[in-house]
Amino acid sequence: MRTATALLLTLASALPAQKGLITHKTREALIKTNVSKPEAIEFGKKLDRYVELFDGFYKPFGLRRKNDNRIIVRLMATREEFERFWSRRHSGSAPAAFFSPSLNALVLYHDPTDPWLRQTLFHEASHQYLNRYSYETPVWFNEGLAEYFEGWWIPEAGDAETRPALFDLILVQNAMRDDAYLTPSQLAAMDRKTFQGFPENSGELHHYLHYATAWSFTYYCLEGGNEGDRAAWSQFLKDINDRGARAEFAPPGGWDAFEERWRKYVRSLKAERKDIDDYLLVASAYRDNGDIVKAVREYKALLKAHPEASDRVQYWLGYCYKRGGLYEPARRYLEKANEVDPEDARPAYLLARMSLGIDRRKGAEPSPEQAAEALAFAEEAVRRSPRPAYRAFVARCQAAAGNTKAAVKTLRAVIRKAPSEDRDHYENLLAEIRGKKRK
C-alpha cells in the first residue's frame, strides 16, 4: 500500500525535535530515529546509494532541476512502534512505509533483513527524489515510476539490475486472464482523487490493480523494446518537468494501438522467482495487501524451493497465521522462530500477545497461567531488545498477572525515555492500569 507520498509538495530541512531520538544527516538524507547510531549510519548510506541510482536513471533525460531537497525519514526501531504510529492516524492494517504530512517525512521501521522493506524504501524515496523535478506529477505516473523502481535488484555496490515488480506482474497478468483489468488509457484518465479512491470503488477489480497497472505502463514503455513508446514516455516526463499537471501522454498511433502492444508485452513476461528474495517479496506483497492465504502459500513455496531459507520464513509464517486468527499453527512457527535467532525479539513478543489474548476479537480474560506465560515471553522480548514498546507490554502482562504496582513502575520508566510522539500512548496505558487498580 502506498499512501500520501504522491501528495508531497515541499520538504522541510529538518524534523521536529523529539525526546529519545537521534538525528543523522548524510549527503542526501535527514534521518530522525531511535535506532542505534551505527544502524542509523548504515541506513543513511543505503539512502545515499539510492540517490546515486536515481541520479543515474534521470541524467539521460536532461531535466531541469527545481530544488535539491533531502530525503527525510522517521525511522522506528520496531514494527510494533511503527504500527502504533500508523494506527493513531489511519484505519486498517499498516503498510511497510508511508509518508506522514505531520512529520513531513517518510515513516518506516528498521529491519535490514527484510527485502520487502528495502524495496518499499526505494519506492518511497523515489517520490521525494522526483520532487526535485516536479511538484505536479500525475499521481498514476508518479506511482508507476515508483513501482518500476521497486522491482529493481540493488546490490551493495555496482549497477542495479532492472527486474519486473513480481507482485504487480502477477496481478496484471491474472487480471488480463480474467478479462478484468485496467487499460493504460483508463489509468491515464485518473486524477488524484480517482486514483486514491480506487480501492473503495474498484468493484470486482483487485484493490491494488491501479498501482500494478501503473507499474506495467512504465515497465512496458521503458523495457518493452518499442522505441516509439519509450520516446513518448520520455517526452511525457520532460513535459511534466516543464508543464506539470498540464502535460499529457501521447501514445504513438493512438491508445488502441498502444494498448495492444502493451497487452502483448505484459502477457509475454514470466513471473519467475530468481532467488530467495523474490519469493519473500511476493509473499510480503500479499501479506501487506491483506491476502494472508496467498502469502502463506508463497512462503511455503519458498521453503519447498529453498529449504535453506527456513530460518528466514518461520517468523513470517507465524505472523501470517496469527493475523489470520489461526493461533495453533502460529504458535508452532513462532516458537521455531524464537529458537532460531536468540537476538530477535519479535517472536517472543507475538507469543506474549497470543498468550494474553488481547488481539482476539472476543477473547476471554487470560487465566493466571496464561498471564504468567505472557509475562515470561514479554520479559524474554525485552532481554533481546529493550525497546519501549516491548517494555510497555511487560507492564500489560504484569497488570494482567495481578502485579499492578510493578506495572505502574515499569510504565513510568518507559514514559521517561519514550519519544514524545509515543508518550500519550503510554500515559493512556498507565491510566488504564491505574483504573484497574481503583476498581
Protein backbone atom coordinates (compact mmCIF):
# COMPACT_ATOMS: atom_id res chain seq x y z
CA MET A 1 0.00 0.00 0.00
CA ARG A 2 1.33 3.42 -0.90
CA THR A 3 -0.27 6.39 0.77
CA ALA A 4 0.17 10.19 0.62
CA THR A 5 3.65 10.25 -0.86
CA ALA A 6 2.44 11.47 -4.24
CA LEU A 7 0.82 14.43 -2.48
CA LEU A 8 4.15 15.75 -1.25
CA LEU A 9 4.62 19.40 -2.16
CA THR A 10 7.69 20.60 -0.32
CA LEU A 11 10.13 19.16 2.18
CA ALA A 12 11.37 20.89 5.27
CA SER A 13 15.05 20.84 6.13
CA ALA A 14 14.51 19.18 9.50
CA LEU A 15 12.11 17.15 11.56
CA PRO A 16 10.71 18.39 14.87
CA ALA A 17 12.99 17.76 17.84
CA GLN A 18 11.76 14.82 19.90
CA LYS A 19 12.90 13.24 23.12
CA GLY A 20 14.55 9.85 22.81
CA LEU A 21 15.53 10.29 19.15
CA ILE A 22 18.79 10.97 17.37
CA THR A 23 19.24 12.89 14.12
CA HIS A 24 21.63 11.60 11.50
CA LYS A 25 22.45 13.67 8.41
CA THR A 26 24.01 12.26 5.27
CA ARG A 27 24.83 13.79 1.93
CA GLU A 28 21.28 13.17 0.69
CA ALA A 29 19.15 12.35 3.73
CA LEU A 30 17.99 13.51 7.13
CA ILE A 31 17.04 10.67 9.47
CA LYS A 32 15.28 11.01 12.81
CA THR A 33 15.34 7.69 14.63
CA ASN A 34 15.53 5.70 17.84
CA VAL A 35 17.83 3.01 16.40
CA SER A 36 21.48 2.97 17.40
CA LYS A 37 23.93 5.39 15.82
CA PRO A 38 25.73 2.62 13.84
CA GLU A 39 22.37 1.42 12.48
CA ALA A 40 21.42 4.97 11.51
CA ILE A 41 24.74 5.39 9.71
CA GLU A 42 24.23 2.19 7.68
CA PHE A 43 20.67 3.20 6.87
CA GLY A 44 21.89 6.61 5.72
CA LYS A 45 24.47 5.00 3.44
CA LYS A 46 21.66 3.00 1.84
CA LEU A 47 19.66 6.15 1.13
CA ASP A 48 22.69 7.89 -0.38
CA ARG A 49 23.19 4.84 -2.57
CA TYR A 50 19.58 5.05 -3.72
CA VAL A 51 20.01 8.70 -4.69
CA GLU A 52 23.06 7.73 -6.77
CA LEU A 53 20.86 5.24 -8.62
CA PHE A 54 18.15 7.86 -9.16
CA ASP A 55 20.78 10.30 -10.44
CA GLY A 56 21.95 7.73 -12.98
CA PHE A 57 18.40 6.99 -14.14
CA TYR A 58 17.33 10.61 -14.60
CA LYS A 59 20.54 12.00 -16.11
CA PRO A 60 19.84 10.96 -19.74
CA PHE A 61 16.51 12.82 -19.75
CA GLY A 62 18.16 16.21 -19.26
CA LEU A 63 15.52 17.52 -16.87
CA ARG A 64 15.66 20.94 -15.24
CA ARG A 65 16.21 20.55 -11.51
CA LYS A 66 13.99 22.79 -9.36
CA ASN A 67 15.40 22.03 -5.91
CA ASP A 68 17.87 19.81 -4.07
CA ASN A 69 15.65 18.56 -1.27
CA ARG A 70 16.93 15.94 1.14
CA ILE A 71 15.14 12.64 1.60
CA ILE A 72 13.62 12.93 5.07
CA VAL A 73 12.89 9.82 7.13
CA ARG A 74 11.44 8.94 10.52
CA LEU A 75 12.89 5.50 11.18
CA MET A 76 11.39 3.47 14.02
CA ALA A 77 13.26 0.71 15.77
CA THR A 78 10.46 -1.87 15.69
CA ARG A 79 7.45 -2.73 13.59
CA GLU A 80 5.32 -2.53 16.75
CA GLU A 81 6.16 1.17 17.20
CA PHE A 82 5.54 1.76 13.51
CA GLU A 83 2.15 0.03 13.57
CA ARG A 84 1.08 2.03 16.60
CA PHE A 85 2.12 5.28 14.89
CA TRP A 86 0.09 4.24 11.84
CA SER A 87 -3.00 3.25 13.86
CA ARG A 88 -3.15 6.65 15.59
CA ARG A 89 -3.67 8.32 12.20
CA HIS A 90 -5.19 5.68 9.90
CA SER A 91 -7.53 2.72 9.87
CA GLY A 92 -6.75 -0.75 8.60
CA SER A 93 -3.50 -2.68 8.68
CA ALA A 94 -0.24 -0.78 8.41
CA PRO A 95 1.79 -0.79 5.17
CA ALA A 96 5.55 -1.25 5.16
CA ALA A 97 6.11 2.52 4.92
CA PHE A 98 4.16 5.72 4.29
CA PHE A 99 4.53 9.48 4.08
CA SER A 100 3.46 11.49 7.13
CA PRO A 101 2.40 15.09 6.39
CA SER A 102 2.59 15.93 10.10
CA LEU A 103 6.29 14.95 10.21
CA ASN A 104 6.94 15.88 6.57
CA ALA A 105 8.84 12.60 6.28
CA LEU A 106 8.78 9.01 5.16
CA VAL A 107 7.90 6.78 8.10
CA LEU A 108 9.03 3.17 8.35
CA TYR A 109 10.62 0.70 10.72
CA HIS A 110 14.10 -0.80 10.75
CA ASP A 111 14.64 -4.36 9.56
CA PRO A 112 17.69 -4.74 7.28
CA THR A 113 16.91 -8.45 6.79
CA ASP A 114 13.56 -7.81 5.06
CA PRO A 115 13.86 -7.32 1.27
CA TRP A 116 10.26 -6.06 1.09
CA LEU A 117 11.09 -3.18 3.40
CA ARG A 118 14.24 -2.46 1.38
CA GLN A 119 12.32 -2.27 -1.89
CA THR A 120 9.49 -0.27 -0.33
CA LEU A 121 12.03 2.28 0.88
CA PHE A 122 13.39 2.57 -2.66
CA HIS A 123 9.83 3.11 -3.91
CA GLU A 124 9.04 5.78 -1.34
CA ALA A 125 12.38 7.57 -1.69
CA SER A 126 11.76 7.86 -5.43
CA HIS A 127 8.74 10.08 -4.74
CA GLN A 128 10.81 12.56 -2.76
CA TYR A 129 13.54 12.46 -5.40
CA LEU A 130 11.07 13.17 -8.23
CA ASN A 131 10.06 16.36 -6.44
CA ARG A 132 13.44 17.74 -7.46
CA TYR A 133 11.97 17.99 -10.95
CA SER A 134 8.23 18.47 -10.49
CA TYR A 135 5.67 19.10 -7.76
CA GLU A 136 2.75 18.37 -10.09
CA THR A 137 3.43 14.87 -11.40
CA PRO A 138 0.21 12.98 -12.23
CA VAL A 139 -0.28 10.51 -9.40
CA TRP A 140 -0.67 7.48 -11.68
CA PHE A 141 2.63 8.30 -13.41
CA ASN A 142 4.40 9.04 -10.12
CA GLU A 143 3.27 5.74 -8.60
CA GLY A 144 4.02 3.78 -11.76
CA LEU A 145 7.59 5.05 -11.77
CA ALA A 146 7.96 4.29 -8.06
CA GLU A 147 6.64 0.74 -8.63
CA TYR A 148 9.12 0.40 -11.50
CA PHE A 149 11.98 1.26 -9.13
CA GLU A 150 10.57 -1.12 -6.54
CA GLY A 151 11.27 -4.04 -8.85
CA TRP A 152 14.98 -3.28 -9.21
CA TRP A 153 17.54 -5.63 -7.72
CA ILE A 154 20.05 -3.46 -5.88
CA PRO A 155 23.48 -4.85 -4.91
CA GLU A 156 25.60 -3.25 -2.21
CA ALA A 157 27.77 -1.70 -4.92
CA GLY A 158 27.81 -1.52 -8.70
CA ASP A 159 24.98 -1.34 -11.18
CA ALA A 160 21.42 -2.23 -10.24
CA GLU A 161 19.51 -4.79 -12.29
CA THR A 162 16.11 -3.86 -13.69
CA ARG A 163 13.59 -6.58 -12.86
CA PRO A 164 9.81 -6.71 -13.02
CA ALA A 165 7.95 -5.94 -9.82
CA LEU A 166 6.73 -9.53 -9.47
CA PHE A 167 3.60 -8.90 -7.45
CA ASP A 168 2.46 -6.24 -9.91
CA LEU A 169 3.20 -8.51 -12.84
CA ILE A 170 1.25 -11.40 -11.31
CA LEU A 171 -1.67 -9.11 -10.54
CA VAL A 172 -1.89 -7.62 -14.04
CA GLN A 173 -1.46 -10.96 -15.79
CA ASN A 174 -4.18 -12.53 -13.65
CA ALA A 175 -6.45 -9.57 -14.36
CA MET A 176 -5.83 -9.92 -18.10
CA ARG A 177 -6.51 -13.64 -17.92
CA ASP A 178 -9.83 -12.97 -16.22
CA ASP A 179 -10.62 -10.07 -18.57
CA ALA A 180 -10.95 -7.82 -15.52
CA TYR A 181 -8.13 -5.34 -15.95
CA LEU A 182 -7.49 -1.62 -16.28
CA THR A 183 -6.22 -0.21 -19.56
CA PRO A 184 -3.48 2.43 -19.78
CA SER A 185 -5.99 4.94 -21.16
CA GLN A 186 -8.28 4.37 -18.16
CA LEU A 187 -5.30 4.78 -15.87
CA ALA A 188 -4.11 7.99 -17.55
CA ALA A 189 -7.61 9.47 -17.19
CA MET A 190 -7.48 9.16 -13.39
CA ASP A 191 -6.98 12.32 -11.44
CA ARG A 192 -5.56 12.17 -7.92
CA LYS A 193 -8.94 11.72 -6.23
CA THR A 194 -9.98 8.92 -8.57
CA PHE A 195 -6.66 7.11 -8.21
CA GLN A 196 -6.61 7.33 -4.43
CA GLY A 197 -10.24 6.27 -4.20
CA PHE A 198 -9.78 3.25 -6.43
CA PRO A 199 -9.58 0.64 -3.62
CA GLU A 200 -13.03 1.67 -2.35
CA ASN A 201 -14.51 1.93 -5.83
CA SER A 202 -12.79 -0.92 -7.65
CA GLY A 203 -15.78 -3.27 -7.55
CA GLU A 204 -14.72 -6.71 -8.77
CA LEU A 205 -11.23 -5.49 -9.69
CA HIS A 206 -8.36 -6.08 -7.28
CA HIS A 207 -7.96 -3.12 -4.94
CA TYR A 208 -4.27 -2.76 -5.85
CA LEU A 209 -4.75 -3.06 -9.61
CA HIS A 210 -4.29 0.68 -10.22
CA TYR A 211 -0.75 0.51 -8.81
CA ALA A 212 0.05 -2.68 -10.69
CA THR A 213 -1.27 -1.25 -13.95
CA ALA A 214 0.75 1.92 -13.41
CA TRP A 215 3.83 -0.28 -12.99
CA SER A 216 3.06 -2.20 -16.19
CA PHE A 217 2.63 1.06 -18.12
CA THR A 218 6.07 2.31 -17.05
CA TYR A 219 7.81 -1.04 -17.35
CA TYR A 220 6.47 -1.61 -20.85
CA CYS A 221 7.48 1.84 -22.08
CA LEU A 222 11.00 1.63 -20.64
CA GLU A 223 11.77 -2.06 -21.10
CA GLY A 224 9.40 -3.30 -23.81
CA GLY A 225 11.76 -2.57 -26.70
CA ASN A 226 9.45 -0.27 -28.65
CA GLU A 227 11.50 2.88 -29.28
CA GLY A 228 8.46 4.97 -30.20
CA ASP A 229 6.68 4.19 -26.93
CA ARG A 230 9.84 4.76 -24.93
CA ALA A 231 10.31 8.11 -26.66
CA ALA A 232 6.69 9.06 -25.86
CA TRP A 233 7.24 8.18 -22.20
CA SER A 234 10.46 10.21 -22.13
CA GLN A 235 8.74 13.19 -23.70
CA PHE A 236 5.93 12.96 -21.18
CA LEU A 237 8.47 13.07 -18.33
CA LYS A 238 10.09 16.14 -19.89
CA ASP A 239 6.68 17.76 -20.33
CA ILE A 240 5.91 17.13 -16.66
CA ASN A 241 9.21 18.81 -15.80
CA ASP A 242 8.25 21.81 -17.94
CA ARG A 243 4.46 22.00 -17.64
CA GLY A 244 3.49 19.97 -14.56
CA ALA A 245 -0.14 18.88 -14.44
CA ARG A 246 -0.83 20.25 -17.93
CA ALA A 247 1.31 17.52 -19.53
CA GLU A 248 -0.49 14.77 -21.44
CA PHE A 249 0.79 11.41 -22.60
CA ALA A 250 0.54 10.97 -26.38
CA PRO A 251 0.83 7.28 -27.39
CA PRO A 252 2.16 6.72 -30.92
CA GLY A 253 -0.67 5.56 -33.18
CA GLY A 254 -3.31 6.27 -30.54
CA TRP A 255 -4.40 4.45 -27.40
CA ASP A 256 -5.85 1.35 -29.09
CA ALA A 257 -2.60 0.50 -30.88
CA PHE A 258 -0.55 1.34 -27.78
CA GLU A 259 -2.68 -0.88 -25.57
CA GLU A 260 -2.42 -3.79 -27.95
CA ARG A 261 1.37 -3.57 -27.81
CA TRP A 262 1.23 -3.20 -24.01
CA ARG A 263 -1.01 -6.27 -23.56
CA LYS A 264 1.17 -8.43 -25.81
CA TYR A 265 4.32 -7.49 -23.94
CA VAL A 266 2.93 -7.87 -20.43
CA ARG A 267 1.50 -11.29 -21.28
CA SER A 268 4.90 -12.38 -22.62
CA LEU A 269 6.70 -11.76 -19.31
CA LYS A 270 7.37 -14.60 -16.90
CA ALA A 271 6.75 -14.09 -13.19
CA GLU A 272 9.89 -16.03 -12.36
CA ARG A 273 11.26 -16.16 -8.81
CA LYS A 274 15.00 -15.97 -9.41
CA ASP A 275 16.12 -16.21 -5.81
CA ILE A 276 15.01 -16.31 -2.18
CA ASP A 277 14.39 -12.58 -2.08
CA ASP A 278 11.95 -12.81 -4.99
CA TYR A 279 9.80 -15.30 -3.07
CA LEU A 280 9.96 -13.11 0.01
CA LEU A 281 8.98 -10.03 -1.99
CA VAL A 282 5.90 -11.68 -3.48
CA ALA A 283 4.87 -13.17 -0.13
CA SER A 284 5.34 -9.83 1.60
CA ALA A 285 3.27 -8.03 -1.03
CA TYR A 286 0.41 -10.49 -0.50
CA ARG A 287 0.83 -10.05 3.26
CA ASP A 288 0.72 -6.24 3.13
CA ASN A 289 -2.28 -6.35 0.81
CA GLY A 290 -4.20 -8.47 3.29
CA ASP A 291 -4.18 -11.71 1.27
CA ILE A 292 -2.87 -13.92 4.06
CA VAL A 293 -3.77 -17.21 2.35
CA LYS A 294 -1.67 -16.40 -0.71
CA ALA A 295 1.13 -15.05 1.48
CA VAL A 296 1.32 -18.34 3.37
CA ARG A 297 1.23 -20.25 0.08
CA GLU A 298 4.17 -18.20 -1.23
CA TYR A 299 6.22 -18.67 1.96
CA LYS A 300 5.65 -22.42 1.76
CA ALA A 301 6.61 -22.42 -1.92
CA LEU A 302 9.85 -20.74 -0.88
CA LEU A 303 10.51 -23.45 1.71
CA LYS A 304 9.99 -26.10 -0.96
CA ALA A 305 12.25 -24.38 -3.50
CA HIS A 306 14.88 -23.22 -0.99
CA PRO A 307 14.87 -25.27 2.23
CA GLU A 308 17.95 -23.35 3.33
CA ALA A 309 15.72 -20.28 3.76
CA SER A 310 13.78 -21.90 6.60
CA ASP A 311 15.17 -19.59 9.28
CA ARG A 312 14.01 -16.52 7.34
CA VAL A 313 10.45 -17.80 6.95
CA GLN A 314 9.40 -19.14 10.35
CA TYR A 315 8.58 -15.76 11.88
CA TRP A 316 6.56 -14.56 8.92
CA LEU A 317 4.55 -17.76 8.72
CA GLY A 318 3.77 -17.37 12.40
CA TYR A 319 2.90 -13.72 11.86
CA CYS A 320 0.54 -14.55 8.99
CA TYR A 321 -1.23 -17.37 10.83
CA LYS A 322 -1.68 -15.12 13.86
CA ARG A 323 -3.02 -12.32 11.70
CA GLY A 324 -5.44 -14.81 10.16
CA GLY A 325 -6.63 -15.88 13.61
CA LEU A 326 -5.12 -19.40 13.40
CA TYR A 327 -3.29 -19.40 16.70
CA GLU A 328 -2.17 -23.02 16.90
CA PRO A 329 -0.08 -23.05 13.69
CA ALA A 330 1.02 -19.51 14.53
CA ARG A 331 2.37 -20.69 17.87
CA ARG A 332 4.28 -23.58 16.25
CA TYR A 333 6.04 -21.33 13.75
CA LEU A 334 6.71 -18.55 16.26
CA GLU A 335 8.22 -20.98 18.74
CA LYS A 336 10.54 -22.22 15.98
CA ALA A 337 11.43 -18.63 15.09
CA ASN A 338 12.09 -17.92 18.76
CA GLU A 339 14.70 -20.68 18.80
CA VAL A 340 16.36 -19.70 15.52
CA ASP A 341 17.66 -16.26 16.46
CA PRO A 342 18.33 -15.56 20.16
CA GLU A 343 18.54 -11.82 19.41
CA ASP A 344 15.20 -11.46 17.60
CA ALA A 345 12.56 -10.12 19.99
CA ARG A 346 9.64 -10.31 17.58
CA PRO A 347 8.62 -13.97 18.02
CA ALA A 348 8.63 -13.71 21.82
CA TYR A 349 6.59 -10.51 21.64
CA LEU A 350 3.92 -12.08 19.41
CA LEU A 351 3.83 -15.17 21.61
CA ALA A 352 3.25 -12.89 24.60
CA ARG A 353 0.36 -11.17 22.82
CA MET A 354 -1.15 -14.53 21.94
CA SER A 355 -0.87 -15.81 25.50
CA LEU A 356 -2.51 -12.65 26.81
CA GLY A 357 -5.23 -12.93 24.15
CA ILE A 358 -5.52 -9.18 23.57
CA ASP A 359 -5.79 -9.49 19.77
CA ARG A 360 -8.73 -11.88 19.81
CA ARG A 361 -11.99 -10.19 18.91
CA LYS A 362 -13.98 -11.98 21.58
CA GLY A 363 -11.19 -13.19 23.78
CA ALA A 364 -11.82 -14.07 27.42
CA GLU A 365 -9.71 -12.66 30.21
CA PRO A 366 -6.44 -14.62 30.44
CA SER A 367 -6.14 -17.23 33.16
CA PRO A 368 -3.38 -16.81 35.78
CA GLU A 369 -1.36 -19.40 33.88
CA GLN A 370 -1.80 -17.57 30.57
CA ALA A 371 -0.89 -14.24 32.15
CA ALA A 372 2.26 -15.76 33.66
CA GLU A 373 3.19 -17.29 30.30
CA ALA A 374 2.62 -13.95 28.56
CA LEU A 375 4.81 -12.18 31.11
CA ALA A 376 7.61 -14.70 30.59
CA PHE A 377 7.53 -14.20 26.82
CA ALA A 378 7.34 -10.41 27.19
CA GLU A 379 10.32 -10.35 29.52
CA GLU A 380 12.22 -12.52 27.04
CA ALA A 381 11.46 -9.99 24.29
CA VAL A 382 12.86 -7.21 26.47
CA ARG A 383 16.02 -9.19 27.21
CA ARG A 384 16.54 -9.48 23.48
CA SER A 385 15.60 -5.88 22.65
CA PRO A 386 14.91 -3.39 25.47
CA ARG A 387 12.73 -1.14 23.31
CA PRO A 388 9.95 0.95 24.89
CA ALA A 389 7.23 -0.96 23.01
CA TYR A 390 8.39 -4.26 24.46
CA ARG A 391 8.89 -2.83 27.96
CA ALA A 392 5.39 -1.37 27.90
CA PHE A 393 3.97 -4.75 27.01
CA VAL A 394 5.74 -6.22 30.03
CA ALA A 395 3.68 -3.75 32.07
CA ARG A 396 0.46 -5.01 30.46
CA CYS A 397 1.42 -8.54 31.33
CA GLN A 398 2.33 -7.57 34.91
CA ALA A 399 -1.06 -5.95 35.32
CA ALA A 400 -2.83 -8.99 33.87
CA ALA A 401 -0.91 -11.18 36.33
CA GLY A 402 -2.17 -9.02 39.22
CA ASN A 403 1.02 -7.09 39.94
CA THR A 404 -0.28 -3.57 39.30
CA LYS A 405 2.44 -1.92 41.37
CA ALA A 406 5.17 -3.42 39.18
CA ALA A 407 3.23 -2.49 36.03
CA VAL A 408 3.00 1.18 37.09
CA LYS A 409 6.71 1.26 37.90
CA THR A 410 7.60 -0.28 34.54
CA LEU A 411 5.46 2.18 32.61
CA ARG A 412 6.81 5.20 34.42
CA ALA A 413 10.31 4.14 33.40
CA VAL A 414 9.12 3.72 29.80
CA ILE A 415 7.49 7.16 29.72
CA ARG A 416 10.66 8.88 30.93
CA LYS A 417 12.64 7.60 27.93
CA ALA A 418 9.96 7.35 25.25
CA PRO A 419 9.90 9.64 22.18
CA SER A 420 7.41 12.47 22.64
CA GLU A 421 5.19 11.12 19.84
CA ASP A 422 4.64 7.91 21.88
CA ARG A 423 4.21 9.43 25.32
CA ASP A 424 0.43 9.88 25.11
CA HIS A 425 0.03 6.20 24.26
CA TYR A 426 1.99 5.11 27.31
CA GLU A 427 0.27 7.67 29.54
CA ASN A 428 -3.10 6.27 28.44
CA LEU A 429 -1.91 2.76 29.17
CA LEU A 430 -0.75 3.88 32.60
CA ALA A 431 -4.15 5.44 33.29
CA GLU A 432 -5.85 2.23 32.15
CA ILE A 433 -3.75 0.13 34.51
CA ARG A 434 -4.31 2.52 37.40
CA GLY A 435 -8.02 2.41 36.66
CA LYS A 436 -7.98 -1.34 37.10
CA LYS A 437 -6.24 -0.78 40.40
CA ARG A 438 -9.00 1.56 41.61
CA LYS A 439 -11.75 -0.96 40.85
